[in-house]
Short mmCIF file of C-alpha atoms in Angstrom, two decimals:
data_model
loop_
_atom_site.label_atom_id
_atom_site.label_comp_id
_atom_site.label_asym_id
_atom_site.label_seq_id
_atom_site.Cartn_x
_atom_site.Cartn_y
_atom_site.Cartn_z
CA MET T 1 0.00 0.00 0.00
CA PRO T 2 1.54 3.35 -0.96
CA VAL T 3 2.44 5.40 2.12
CA GLN T 4 0.24 8.25 0.86
CA THR T 5 -2.93 6.14 1.31
CA ARG T 6 -2.23 4.60 4.73
CA THR T 7 -5.07 5.20 7.16
CA GLY T 8 -4.64 5.97 10.84
CA PHE T 9 -6.03 2.54 11.76
CA VAL T 10 -3.59 0.72 9.44
CA SER T 11 -0.68 2.75 10.78
CA LYS T 12 -1.53 2.02 14.42
CA LEU T 13 -2.10 -1.68 13.75
CA SER T 14 1.17 -1.99 11.81
CA SER T 15 3.06 -0.21 14.59
CA LYS T 16 1.62 -2.59 17.20
CA LEU T 17 2.30 -5.75 15.19
CA SER T 18 5.86 -4.65 14.39
CA ARG T 19 6.70 -4.97 18.11
CA PHE T 20 6.03 -8.71 18.12
CA HIS T 21 9.01 -10.93 18.81
CA SER T 22 10.63 -12.67 15.85
CA GLU T 23 13.37 -15.28 15.69
CA SER T 24 15.22 -12.89 13.37
CA ILE T 25 15.77 -10.37 16.18
CA LYS T 26 19.22 -11.48 17.28
CA ILE T 27 22.90 -10.65 16.86
CA PRO T 28 24.30 -12.96 14.17
CA SER T 29 27.34 -15.15 14.80
CA GLU T 30 30.51 -14.78 12.73
CA ASP T 31 29.65 -17.98 10.86
CA GLU T 32 26.20 -16.62 10.05
CA LYS T 33 27.62 -13.33 8.80
CA GLU T 34 30.01 -15.24 6.56
CA GLY T 35 27.12 -17.29 5.19
CA PHE T 36 25.09 -14.19 4.34
CA LYS T 37 28.16 -12.53 2.82
CA ASN T 38 28.71 -15.50 0.51
CA ALA T 39 25.07 -15.40 -0.60
CA GLN T 40 25.21 -11.65 -1.19
CA ARG T 41 28.43 -11.91 -3.19
CA LEU T 42 26.95 -14.58 -5.46
CA ALA T 43 23.92 -12.34 -6.01
CA TYR T 44 26.14 -9.40 -6.99
CA ARG T 45 28.25 -11.66 -9.19
CA CYS T 46 25.06 -12.70 -10.98
CA VAL T 47 23.92 -9.17 -11.86
CA THR T 48 27.37 -7.93 -12.86
CA GLU T 49 27.99 -10.97 -15.09
CA ILE T 50 24.57 -10.77 -16.77
CA GLU T 51 25.11 -7.05 -17.25
CA LYS T 52 28.05 -7.89 -19.53
CA GLU T 53 25.67 -9.86 -21.78
CA MET T 54 22.88 -7.27 -21.91
CA ARG T 55 22.30 -5.44 -25.17
CA GLU T 56 19.88 -2.86 -26.48
CA GLY T 57 16.63 -4.63 -27.33
CA TRP T 58 16.75 -7.13 -24.46
CA THR T 59 13.44 -7.46 -22.64
CA GLU T 60 12.95 -7.42 -18.87
CA ILE T 61 11.67 -11.00 -18.97
CA GLN T 62 14.70 -12.14 -20.99
CA THR T 63 17.04 -10.50 -18.48
CA ALA T 64 15.26 -11.97 -15.47
CA LYS T 65 15.40 -15.42 -17.06
CA ARG T 66 19.15 -15.15 -17.66
CA MET T 67 19.73 -14.17 -14.02
CA GLU T 68 17.68 -17.13 -12.87
CA GLU T 69 19.65 -19.45 -15.18
CA PHE T 70 22.96 -18.08 -13.89
CA LEU T 71 22.01 -18.68 -10.27
CA LYS T 72 20.70 -22.18 -10.95
CA ASP T 73 23.93 -22.97 -12.81
CA HIS T 74 25.74 -21.95 -9.62
CA GLY T 75 23.77 -24.32 -7.42
CA VAL T 76 20.89 -22.14 -6.28
CA ARG T 77 17.62 -24.04 -5.87
CA VAL T 78 15.67 -21.70 -3.58
CA PHE T 79 14.96 -17.97 -3.98
CA LEU T 80 13.25 -15.51 -1.68
CA HIS T 81 11.76 -14.10 -4.86
CA ARG T 82 12.27 -14.54 -8.59
CA PRO T 83 14.75 -12.16 -10.27
CA PHE T 84 13.44 -8.72 -11.16
CA ALA T 85 14.54 -6.49 -14.05
CA TRP T 86 13.12 -3.00 -14.52
CA PHE T 87 14.08 -0.80 -17.46
CA GLY T 88 13.75 2.97 -17.85
CA GLU T 89 10.53 4.46 -16.50
CA HIS T 90 9.38 1.00 -15.36
CA ALA T 91 11.88 1.41 -12.48
CA ARG T 92 9.78 4.29 -11.09
CA PHE T 93 6.54 2.30 -10.55
CA ASP T 94 4.38 5.34 -11.30
CA GLY T 95 0.68 4.50 -11.11
CA TYR T 96 1.19 0.86 -10.08
CA LYS T 97 -1.77 -0.64 -8.22
CA ARG T 98 -1.42 -4.42 -8.67
CA PHE T 99 1.40 -6.78 -7.65
CA THR T 100 1.63 -8.10 -11.22
CA GLN T 101 2.65 -4.64 -12.46
CA PHE T 102 5.94 -5.02 -10.61
CA HIS T 103 6.81 -8.15 -12.57
CA PRO T 104 9.35 -7.98 -15.41
CA GLY T 105 7.56 -7.43 -18.71
CA LYS T 106 8.14 -7.21 -22.43
CA LYS T 107 9.66 -3.73 -22.27
CA ARG T 108 12.85 -3.55 -24.35
CA LEU T 109 15.97 -1.78 -23.17
CA THR T 110 17.27 1.24 -25.08
CA SER T 111 20.85 2.49 -24.90
CA ASP T 112 19.89 5.75 -23.19
CA GLU T 113 17.91 4.08 -20.37
CA SER T 114 19.08 2.96 -16.95
CA TYR T 115 17.88 -0.25 -15.33
CA ILE T 116 17.58 -2.06 -12.01
CA LEU T 117 18.39 -5.74 -11.45
CA ASP T 118 17.24 -7.40 -8.21
CA VAL T 119 17.92 -11.01 -7.20
CA SER T 120 17.60 -12.98 -3.95
CA PRO T 121 19.27 -16.40 -4.07
CA VAL T 122 19.36 -18.64 -1.02
CA VAL T 123 22.83 -20.17 -0.61
CA ASP T 124 23.22 -22.93 2.01
CA GLY T 125 20.11 -21.52 3.67
CA TYR T 126 21.31 -17.91 3.69
CA ILE T 127 19.35 -15.19 1.86
CA GLY T 128 21.35 -12.85 -0.38
CA ASP T 129 18.84 -10.20 -1.52
CA ILE T 130 20.45 -7.38 -3.56
CA GLY T 131 19.51 -4.55 -5.89
CA TYR T 132 21.79 -3.09 -8.56
CA SER T 133 21.37 0.00 -10.76
CA SER T 134 23.27 0.61 -13.98
CA SER T 135 22.96 1.56 -17.67
CA LEU T 136 24.39 0.51 -21.03
CA LYS T 137 26.11 3.86 -21.45
CA PRO T 138 26.74 6.78 -19.05
CA ASN T 139 23.46 8.22 -17.79
CA PRO T 140 23.69 11.61 -16.00
CA GLU T 141 20.40 11.21 -14.11
CA LEU T 142 21.45 7.78 -12.85
CA GLU T 143 24.89 9.06 -11.84
CA LEU T 144 23.31 11.90 -9.88
CA GLY T 145 20.94 9.50 -8.15
CA MET T 146 23.67 7.00 -7.25
CA GLU T 147 25.85 9.79 -5.90
CA TYR T 148 23.07 10.66 -3.48
CA LEU T 149 22.40 7.01 -2.61
CA LEU T 150 26.07 6.50 -1.76
CA GLU T 151 25.88 9.52 0.52
CA LEU T 152 22.81 7.96 2.12
CA ARG T 153 24.65 4.65 2.45
CA LYS T 154 27.23 6.32 4.68
CA ASN T 155 24.50 7.70 6.96
CA ILE T 156 22.22 4.68 7.30
CA PRO T 157 24.44 2.78 9.81
CA LYS T 158 24.55 5.94 11.97
CA TYR T 159 20.76 6.08 11.99
CA PHE T 160 20.44 2.43 13.02
CA ALA T 161 23.09 2.78 15.73
CA SER T 162 21.25 5.78 17.19
CA SER T 163 18.16 5.86 19.38
CA MET T 164 15.97 6.46 16.32
CA SER T 165 13.21 3.92 15.78
CA ALA T 166 12.92 2.15 12.43
CA SER T 167 9.88 4.31 11.72
CA GLU T 168 11.85 7.50 12.39
CA ILE T 169 14.61 6.27 10.07
CA TRP T 170 12.05 5.63 7.32
CA TRP T 171 10.62 9.11 7.60
CA LYS T 172 14.00 10.84 7.82
CA ILE T 173 15.16 9.17 4.61
CA ASP T 174 11.86 10.08 2.95
CA ARG T 175 12.08 13.72 4.05
CA ASP T 176 15.77 14.20 3.21
CA ALA T 177 15.45 12.63 -0.23
CA LYS T 178 12.51 14.84 -1.14
CA GLU T 179 14.36 17.93 0.05
CA ARG T 180 17.15 17.00 -2.34
CA GLY T 181 14.71 16.69 -5.24
CA PHE T 182 14.23 12.93 -5.37
CA ASP T 183 11.00 10.92 -5.39
CA ASN T 184 10.49 8.13 -2.86
CA VAL T 185 9.84 5.04 -4.99
CA HIS T 186 10.02 2.50 -2.15
CA SER T 187 6.91 4.18 -0.72
CA LEU T 188 5.12 2.48 -3.64
CA TYR T 189 6.31 -1.01 -2.64
CA PRO T 190 3.86 -3.34 -0.88
CA PHE T 191 3.77 -2.07 2.74
CA ALA T 192 6.03 0.84 1.62
CA VAL T 193 9.07 -1.10 2.82
CA LEU T 194 12.52 0.47 3.01
CA GLY T 195 13.93 -2.96 3.79
CA HIS T 196 13.28 -6.32 5.39
CA ARG T 197 15.06 -8.76 7.65
CA VAL T 198 17.07 -11.63 6.22
CA TYR T 199 17.57 -14.91 8.03
CA LYS T 200 18.73 -18.46 7.52
CA ILE T 201 15.93 -20.61 6.18
CA ARG T 202 15.40 -24.33 6.49
CA LEU T 203 16.08 -25.83 3.10
CA PRO T 204 13.48 -28.40 2.04
CA GLU T 205 14.34 -32.02 1.33
CA VAL T 206 12.23 -31.69 -1.81
CA TYR T 207 12.60 -28.47 -3.80
CA PHE T 208 9.48 -26.79 -5.08
CA PRO T 209 9.70 -25.40 -8.61
CA LEU T 210 9.28 -21.66 -9.00
CA LEU T 211 5.67 -20.79 -9.67
CA PRO T 212 4.67 -19.76 -13.22
CA ILE T 213 5.28 -16.17 -14.33
CA SER T 214 1.53 -15.54 -14.50
CA PHE T 215 1.13 -16.16 -10.76
CA ALA T 216 0.20 -13.00 -8.81
CA SER T 217 3.22 -13.19 -6.51
CA TRP T 218 6.86 -13.24 -7.60
CA PHE T 219 7.89 -14.85 -4.30
CA SER T 220 8.88 -18.51 -4.23
CA LEU T 221 6.69 -20.92 -2.28
CA GLN T 222 9.52 -21.76 0.13
CA GLY T 223 10.35 -18.07 0.58
CA SER T 224 6.71 -17.24 1.27
CA ILE T 225 6.38 -20.02 3.86
CA GLU T 226 9.51 -18.83 5.68
CA PHE T 227 8.45 -15.20 5.51
CA LEU T 228 5.01 -15.91 6.97
CA SER T 229 6.50 -18.08 9.71
CA HIS T 230 8.48 -15.05 10.94
CA LYS T 231 5.23 -13.09 11.57
CA VAL T 232 5.76 -10.74 8.58
CA LEU T 233 5.45 -7.26 10.09
CA PRO T 234 8.37 -7.52 12.56
CA GLU T 235 10.40 -8.38 9.44
CA LEU T 236 9.49 -5.28 7.42
CA LEU T 237 10.97 -1.79 7.74
CA THR T 238 7.77 0.14 7.13
CA PRO T 239 6.83 3.76 7.95
CA ASP T 240 5.21 2.40 11.15
CA HIS T 241 7.87 -0.01 12.44
CA GLU T 242 8.52 0.50 16.15
CA GLY T 243 10.04 -2.88 16.98
CA ASP T 244 13.56 -3.96 17.88
CA LYS T 245 16.13 -3.04 15.21
CA THR T 246 18.63 -5.76 16.17
CA GLY T 247 19.49 -8.28 13.45
CA LEU T 248 20.25 -8.42 9.75
CA TRP T 249 18.37 -6.18 7.32
CA ALA T 250 18.33 -6.03 3.54
CA ILE T 251 18.08 -2.26 3.16
CA GLU T 252 16.79 -1.04 -0.22
CA PRO T 253 16.32 2.71 -0.63
CA HIS T 254 14.69 3.18 -4.03
CA LEU T 255 14.43 6.72 -5.38
CA GLY T 256 13.56 8.43 -8.63
CA ARG T 257 14.24 11.61 -10.51
CA GLY T 258 12.90 12.61 -13.89
CA ARG T 259 12.35 9.44 -15.93
CA VAL T 260 14.84 7.37 -13.92
CA GLY T 261 14.50 5.05 -10.93
CA PHE T 262 17.52 3.79 -8.98
CA LYS T 263 18.30 1.82 -5.85
CA PHE T 264 20.80 -0.31 -4.04
CA GLU T 265 20.04 -3.20 -1.74
CA GLU T 266 22.48 -4.88 0.60
CA ILE T 267 22.67 -6.36 4.09
CA LEU T 268 23.09 -4.16 7.16
CA VAL T 269 24.18 -5.70 10.48
CA VAL T 270 22.52 -4.08 13.50
CA GLU T 271 23.88 -4.94 16.94
CA LYS T 272 23.11 -3.46 20.36
CA ASP T 273 24.96 -0.15 19.98
CA SER T 274 26.38 -0.34 16.47
CA ALA T 275 25.43 -0.92 12.87
CA TYR T 276 27.55 -1.58 9.79
CA TRP T 277 27.27 -2.93 6.27
CA LEU T 278 28.00 -6.63 6.02
CA ASP T 279 30.40 -6.10 3.12
CA ASP T 280 31.99 -2.99 1.60
CA ASP T 281 33.21 -4.93 -1.42
CA VAL T 282 30.00 -4.27 -3.37
CA PRO T 283 29.70 -2.94 -6.95
CA HIS T 284 28.27 0.52 -6.20
CA VAL T 285 31.00 1.21 -3.62
CA LYS T 286 33.77 -0.12 -5.87
CA ARG T 287 32.43 2.04 -8.70
CA GLU T 288 32.61 5.12 -6.47
CA ARG T 289 36.20 4.31 -5.48
CA LYS T 290 37.21 3.86 -9.09
CA SER T 291 35.58 7.16 -10.03
CA LYS T 292 37.53 9.00 -7.31
CA GLU T 293 40.80 7.39 -8.45
CA ILE T 294 40.22 8.59 -12.01
CA LYS T 295 39.53 12.14 -10.81
#
């Protein structure tokens, strides 16, 4: 539900439910952090390798299928959700009202458009949910947006380590982005999520096939079962979340400007009095370093 249409009743109910206890609210062990890091790195390897294959004229469905094939070729059998690919204005979600509108479609990529790739493989039970923004050739609007997102990336751990509630963090990011001239696209996500918890899931003895593309949800059956078993709302960083921040979060600020939508998504570790990104060896950070070296 877009944040603009949330009623007072929905907000109060969401706030109350977000305080429920969840098994995900815990400080991860070093072994667990390593497991999530491996899953996240495979996810980033997938999008950066498929990016090398992408050409003008590729469709979103074609791109999503190639990412799925890559991950299956690397041993992945379970996904939190199927791979997403959004090209050009599709990455802004303007006017979307149904879940199926978020699915990759037949839109073809042009050389002057940016795109977002989003995958969530489960590796040895660990979820690696990432988002990646790029373009076939330099795109000034995308570069401006990513510059701001990287600035935001530096501040997010400070917010989580502070006394701010998750709700206050959501609204600060919303307010600051708008003041800088950006649109809040993640407010259009289901539940207006800025992120969600990640956790180790119990891998099934028998793997369920991914549901057909025509199905209303892009989430895998196993991923949906695990998600529901964790009580849902304590797992989602919504505008109303007032629960414990401790644990592992896939944070995904998604913004827009002009005809372009852009995001990153990666895992944040939140402990009692500190917060930090699980891994700084991620594509958007490496790209920023390389840009500074050239300058």
